GROMACS .gro file of C-alpha atoms in nm:
model
  257
    1MET     CA    1  10.874   7.515  10.456
    2SER     CA    2  10.693   7.224  10.293
    3ASP     CA    3  10.601   7.280   9.931
    4GLY     CA    4  10.300   7.060   9.952
    5ARG     CA    5  10.411   6.795   9.704
    6VAL     CA    6  10.387   6.503   9.954
    7SER     CA    7  10.081   6.605  10.163
    8VAL     CA    8   9.845   6.664   9.868
    9VAL     CA    9   9.898   6.319   9.685
   10SER     CA   10   9.545   6.198   9.747
   11LYS     CA   11   9.360   6.517   9.673
   12VAL     CA   12   9.138   6.616   9.377
   13ALA     CA   13   9.127   6.951   9.185
   14VAL     CA   14   8.887   7.093   8.927
   15VAL     CA   15   9.059   7.348   8.701
   16THR     CA   16   8.844   7.554   8.477
   17GLY     CA   17   8.997   7.735   8.166
   18ALA     CA   18   9.259   7.443   8.173
   19GLY     CA   19   9.308   7.445   7.790
   20SER     CA   20   9.557   7.732   7.791
   21GLY     CA   21   9.734   8.008   7.977
   22VAL     CA   22   9.716   8.022   8.356
   23GLY     CA   23   9.477   7.732   8.380
   24ARG     CA   24   9.694   7.496   8.182
   25ALA     CA   25   9.999   7.602   8.399
   26VAL     CA   26   9.820   7.549   8.722
   27ALA     CA   27   9.677   7.209   8.612
   28LEU     CA   28  10.032   7.093   8.511
   29GLU     CA   29  10.174   7.220   8.834
   30LEU     CA   30   9.911   7.044   9.048
   31LEU     CA   31   9.956   6.720   8.836
   32GLU     CA   32  10.333   6.733   8.905
   33ALA     CA   33  10.272   6.782   9.275
   34GLY     CA   34  10.050   6.458   9.284
   35TRP     CA   35   9.713   6.605   9.262
   36SER     CA   36   9.430   6.425   9.061
   37VAL     CA   37   9.302   6.704   8.828
   38VAL     CA   38   8.991   6.729   8.631
   39LEU     CA   39   9.048   6.959   8.308
   40ALA     CA   40   8.763   7.174   8.205
   41GLY     CA   41   8.714   7.423   7.940
   42ARG     CA   42   8.533   7.494   7.622
   43ARG     CA   43   8.776   7.333   7.372
   44GLU     CA   44   8.825   6.956   7.410
   45GLU     CA   45   9.137   6.944   7.187
   46ALA     CA   46   9.318   7.215   7.402
   47LEU     CA   47   9.224   7.021   7.714
   48ALA     CA   48   9.358   6.701   7.555
   49GLU     CA   49   9.685   6.883   7.490
   50THR     CA   50   9.713   6.985   7.844
   51ALA     CA   51   9.661   6.622   7.945
   52ARG     CA   52   9.929   6.520   7.708
   53LEU     CA   53  10.170   6.776   7.845
   54ALA     CA   54  10.130   6.620   8.187
   55GLY     CA   55  10.343   6.320   8.082
   56GLY     CA   56  10.356   6.026   8.314
   57GLY     CA   57  10.110   5.933   8.568
   58PRO     CA   58   9.743   5.851   8.533
   59PRO     CA   59   9.578   6.065   8.252
   60ALA     CA   60   9.387   6.362   8.367
   61PRO     CA   61   9.014   6.340   8.274
   62VAL     CA   62   8.894   6.597   8.021
   63VAL     CA   63   8.543   6.743   8.059
   64PRO     CA   64   8.457   7.005   7.792
   65THR     CA   65   8.246   7.267   7.978
   66ASP     CA   66   8.086   7.602   7.915
   67VAL     CA   67   8.087   7.749   8.264
   68ALA     CA   68   7.806   7.979   8.184
   69ASP     CA   69   7.572   7.677   8.124
   70PRO     CA   70   7.438   7.545   8.452
   71GLU     CA   71   7.367   7.190   8.314
   72ARG     CA   72   7.723   7.169   8.191
   73VAL     CA   73   7.863   7.285   8.520
   74ASP     CA   74   7.664   7.021   8.707
   75ALA     CA   75   7.778   6.767   8.456
   76LEU     CA   76   8.150   6.867   8.525
   77PHE     CA   77   8.119   6.818   8.898
   78ALA     CA   78   7.913   6.500   8.866
   79ALA     CA   79   8.204   6.358   8.642
   80ALA     CA   80   8.452   6.450   8.911
   81ARG     CA   81   8.269   6.290   9.176
   82GLU     CA   82   8.199   5.972   8.972
   83ARG     CA   83   8.582   5.953   8.885
   84PHE     CA   84   8.734   6.042   9.219
   85GLY     CA   85   8.454   6.051   9.481
   86ARG     CA   86   8.519   6.404   9.596
   87VAL     CA   87   8.668   6.743   9.512
   88ASP     CA   88   8.912   6.914   9.740
   89LEU     CA   89   8.993   7.220   9.518
   90LEU     CA   90   8.818   7.432   9.255
   91PHE     CA   91   9.053   7.662   9.069
   92ASN     CA   92   8.788   7.907   8.926
   93ASN     CA   93   8.983   8.039   8.624
   94ALA     CA   94   8.774   8.043   8.316
   95GLY     CA   95   8.745   8.388   8.185
   96SER     CA   96   8.712   8.616   7.883
   97PHE     CA   97   8.845   8.980   7.825
   98GLY     CA   98   8.576   9.044   7.547
   99PRO     CA   99   8.649   9.271   7.255
  100ARG     CA  100   8.963   9.493   7.291
  101GLY     CA  101   8.981   9.856   7.230
  102VAL     CA  102   8.615   9.911   7.219
  103PRO     CA  103   8.499  10.237   7.401
  104LEU     CA  104   8.230  10.193   7.666
  105GLU     CA  105   7.979  10.390   7.468
  106ASP     CA  106   8.026  10.149   7.163
  107LEU     CA  107   8.029   9.815   7.354
  108ALA     CA  108   7.757   9.602   7.226
  109TYR     CA  109   7.514   9.451   7.477
  110GLU     CA  110   7.594   9.105   7.357
  111ASP     CA  111   7.959   9.146   7.421
  112TRP     CA  112   7.892   9.282   7.774
  113ARG     CA  113   7.667   8.996   7.853
  114SER     CA  114   7.913   8.730   7.716
  115VAL     CA  115   8.186   8.858   7.946
  116VAL     CA  116   7.967   8.870   8.245
  117ASP     CA  117   7.817   8.523   8.169
  118THR     CA  118   8.162   8.370   8.159
  119ASN     CA  119   8.366   8.567   8.416
  120LEU     CA  120   8.104   8.610   8.685
  121THR     CA  121   7.798   8.385   8.627
  122GLY     CA  122   8.050   8.101   8.542
  123ALA     CA  123   8.242   8.150   8.852
  124PHE     CA  124   7.930   8.147   9.066
  125LEU     CA  125   7.806   7.832   8.904
  126CYS     CA  126   8.121   7.664   8.958
  127ALA     CA  127   8.154   7.773   9.312
  128GLN     CA  128   7.795   7.672   9.385
  129ALA     CA  129   7.848   7.321   9.254
  130ALA     CA  130   8.166   7.294   9.439
  131PHE     CA  131   7.994   7.400   9.756
  132ARG     CA  132   7.728   7.137   9.717
  133LEU     CA  133   7.977   6.865   9.667
  134MET     CA  134   8.232   6.979   9.941
  135ARG     CA  135   7.930   7.023  10.183
  136ASP     CA  136   7.821   6.664  10.151
  137GLN     CA  137   8.143   6.473  10.090
  138ASP     CA  138   8.325   6.295  10.369
  139PRO     CA  139   8.560   6.431  10.494
  140ARG     CA  140   8.364   6.749  10.445
  141GLY     CA  141   8.517   7.060  10.315
  142GLY     CA  142   8.746   7.190  10.038
  143ARG     CA  143   8.902   7.502   9.894
  144ILE     CA  144   8.811   7.737   9.613
  145ILE     CA  145   9.058   7.975   9.459
  146ASN     CA  146   8.919   8.248   9.237
  147ASN     CA  147   9.121   8.406   8.954
  148GLY     CA  148   9.081   8.773   9.011
  149SER     CA  149   9.326   8.996   8.812
  150LEU     CA  150   9.489   9.325   8.889
  151SER     CA  151   9.168   9.460   8.712
  152ALA     CA  152   8.994   9.364   9.049
  153HIS     CA  153   9.176   9.672   9.176
  154VAL     CA  154   9.232   9.917   8.890
  155PRO     CA  155   9.101   9.916   8.531
  156ARG     CA  156   9.276   9.936   8.192
  157PRO     CA  157   9.130  10.175   7.934
  158ASP     CA  158   8.825  10.037   7.749
  159SER     CA  159   8.782   9.736   7.971
  160VAL     CA  160   8.454   9.804   8.138
  161ALA     CA  161   8.304   9.449   8.114
  162TYR     CA  162   8.622   9.269   8.224
  163THR     CA  163   8.700   9.525   8.492
  164ALA     CA  164   8.342   9.521   8.638
  165THR     CA  165   8.339   9.126   8.656
  166LYS     CA  166   8.684   9.107   8.823
  167HIS     CA  167   8.576   9.364   9.085
  168ALA     CA  168   8.269   9.146   9.128
  169ILE     CA  169   8.486   8.828   9.173
  170THR     CA  170   8.629   9.001   9.485
  171GLY     CA  171   8.281   9.022   9.633
  172LEU     CA  172   8.215   8.673   9.531
  173THR     CA  173   8.544   8.556   9.703
  174LYS     CA  174   8.445   8.733  10.019
  175SER     CA  175   8.100   8.580  10.026
  176LEU     CA  176   8.225   8.237   9.958
  177SER     CA  177   8.484   8.275  10.232
  178LEU     CA  178   8.223   8.371  10.482
  179ASP     CA  179   7.949   8.131  10.380
  180GLY     CA  180   8.189   7.843  10.350
  181ARG     CA  181   8.296   7.850  10.719
  182ARG     CA  182   8.006   7.635  10.821
  183TYR     CA  183   8.105   7.352  10.579
  184GLY     CA  184   8.487   7.377  10.626
  185ILE     CA  185   8.517   7.544  10.281
  186ALA     CA  186   8.804   7.802  10.242
  187CYS     CA  187   8.805   8.056   9.962
  188GLY     CA  188   9.077   8.272   9.844
  189GLN     CA  189   9.173   8.486   9.537
  190ILE     CA  190   9.480   8.530   9.326
  191ASP     CA  191   9.505   8.864   9.140
  192ILE     CA  192   9.756   8.820   8.848
  193GLY     CA  193   9.933   9.089   8.657
  194ASN     CA  194  10.091   9.032   8.321
  195ALA     CA  195  10.180   8.652   8.328
  196ALA     CA  196  10.324   8.549   7.991
  197THR     CA  197  10.042   8.372   7.816
  198GLU     CA  198   9.838   8.393   7.480
  199MET     CA  199   9.633   8.672   7.640
  200THR     CA  200   9.940   8.899   7.718
  201GLU     CA  201  10.136   8.862   7.408
  202ARG     CA  202  10.041   9.205   7.297
  203MET     CA  203  10.213   9.345   7.616
  204SER     CA  204  10.561   9.342   7.455
  205ALA     CA  205  10.425   9.541   7.152
  206GLY     CA  206  10.270   9.806   7.364
  207VAL     CA  207   9.925   9.849   7.522
  208PRO     CA  208   9.714  10.167   7.600
  209GLN     CA  209   9.788  10.348   7.914
  210ALA     CA  210   9.559  10.587   8.128
  211SER     CA  211   9.769  10.864   7.986
  212GLY     CA  212   9.667  10.771   7.630
  213GLU     CA  213  10.023  10.663   7.550
  214VAL     CA  214  10.097  10.315   7.411
  215VAL     CA  215  10.376  10.147   7.622
  216ALA     CA  216  10.542   9.798   7.619
  217GLU     CA  217  10.500   9.633   7.963
  218PRO     CA  218  10.707   9.362   8.119
  219VAL     CA  219  10.561   9.018   8.174
  220MET     CA  220  10.657   8.738   8.418
  221ASP     CA  221  10.672   8.355   8.382
  222VAL     CA  222  10.327   8.198   8.411
  223ALA     CA  223  10.496   7.919   8.608
  224ASP     CA  224  10.533   8.159   8.902
  225VAL     CA  225  10.164   8.199   8.906
  226ALA     CA  226  10.110   7.823   8.910
  227ARG     CA  227  10.350   7.784   9.197
  228THR     CA  228  10.165   8.043   9.393
  229VAL     CA  229   9.835   7.867   9.346
  230ARG     CA  230   9.984   7.544   9.443
  231HIS     CA  231  10.113   7.696   9.773
  232MET     CA  232   9.752   7.836   9.839
  233ALA     CA  233   9.607   7.492   9.769
  234SER     CA  234   9.855   7.299   9.974
  235LEU     CA  235   9.761   7.478  10.301
  236PRO     CA  236   9.547   7.296  10.558
  237LEU     CA  237   9.191   7.421  10.569
  238GLU     CA  238   9.252   7.577  10.898
  239ALA     CA  239   9.469   7.834  10.710
  240ASN     CA  240   9.381   8.038  10.397
  241VAL     CA  241   9.553   8.296  10.164
  242GLN     CA  242   9.271   8.527  10.139
  243PHE     CA  243   9.405   8.747   9.871
  244ALA     CA  244   9.735   8.715   9.682
  245THR     CA  245   9.872   8.958   9.415
  246VAL     CA  246  10.140   8.820   9.176
  247MET     CA  247  10.260   9.053   8.912
  248ALA     CA  248  10.543   9.139   8.683
  249THR     CA  249  10.762   9.348   8.923
  250ALA     CA  250  10.807   9.640   8.700
  251MET     CA  251  10.456   9.662   8.538
  252PRO     CA  252  10.273  10.000   8.573
  253TYR     CA  253  10.050   9.931   8.857
  254ILE     CA  254  10.220  10.051   9.191
  255GLY     CA  255  10.234  10.426   9.225
  256ARG     CA  256  10.174  10.638   8.910
  257GLY     CA  257  10.309  10.397   8.643
   0.00000   0.00000   0.00000
């Protein structure tokens, strides 16, 4: 089976949250596979570091972006269009967990709103901008891959804002997949469990379980997530991975723990 490294040489991707974690790993994987990649995220220095890590080849453009700001999102896709003329892939990855360990009844409205604005509204704004560009470009069409999470299926304790937005991402994915058909736009979702990134460093020290226990959890190499996204992105638009789950094999998700 082809790994997509030859067929995607001329294609263009926008990756949000590209300054760290899953976003950085996916951006580097796509760059290695021959994609042109626009790096988006809040922190310009972190994005520049991702670009430096890419090594040889043309430098990846860095576009500091708050995905919750409609004007900044429009500017991001305008920059991609100006630089490359089109966008073939949006990896909708930017996200925030919010404050950890805060019971639902104590969660501040501002913290709820911040997570919703980034995880859900930001994903919608980026998808909307991508739709407009993909609809009008020639050849028409493209692909959107949303970063869901295992929290799109089951919650962790004290994670109401993050979990609610990730459940909503599944609805967004389904709507984008349906509404994109008339424009040749495919949309899928990757749900990730315990990839080794800055966000999951605490897993090895122990995290709260539904039982009330604190238990260390296994993690997996984030590179395995990146390879999965590359495979999803490399398919022809006539084919789509609608939902993919990639997780640390022994993490407490399947069954009763």
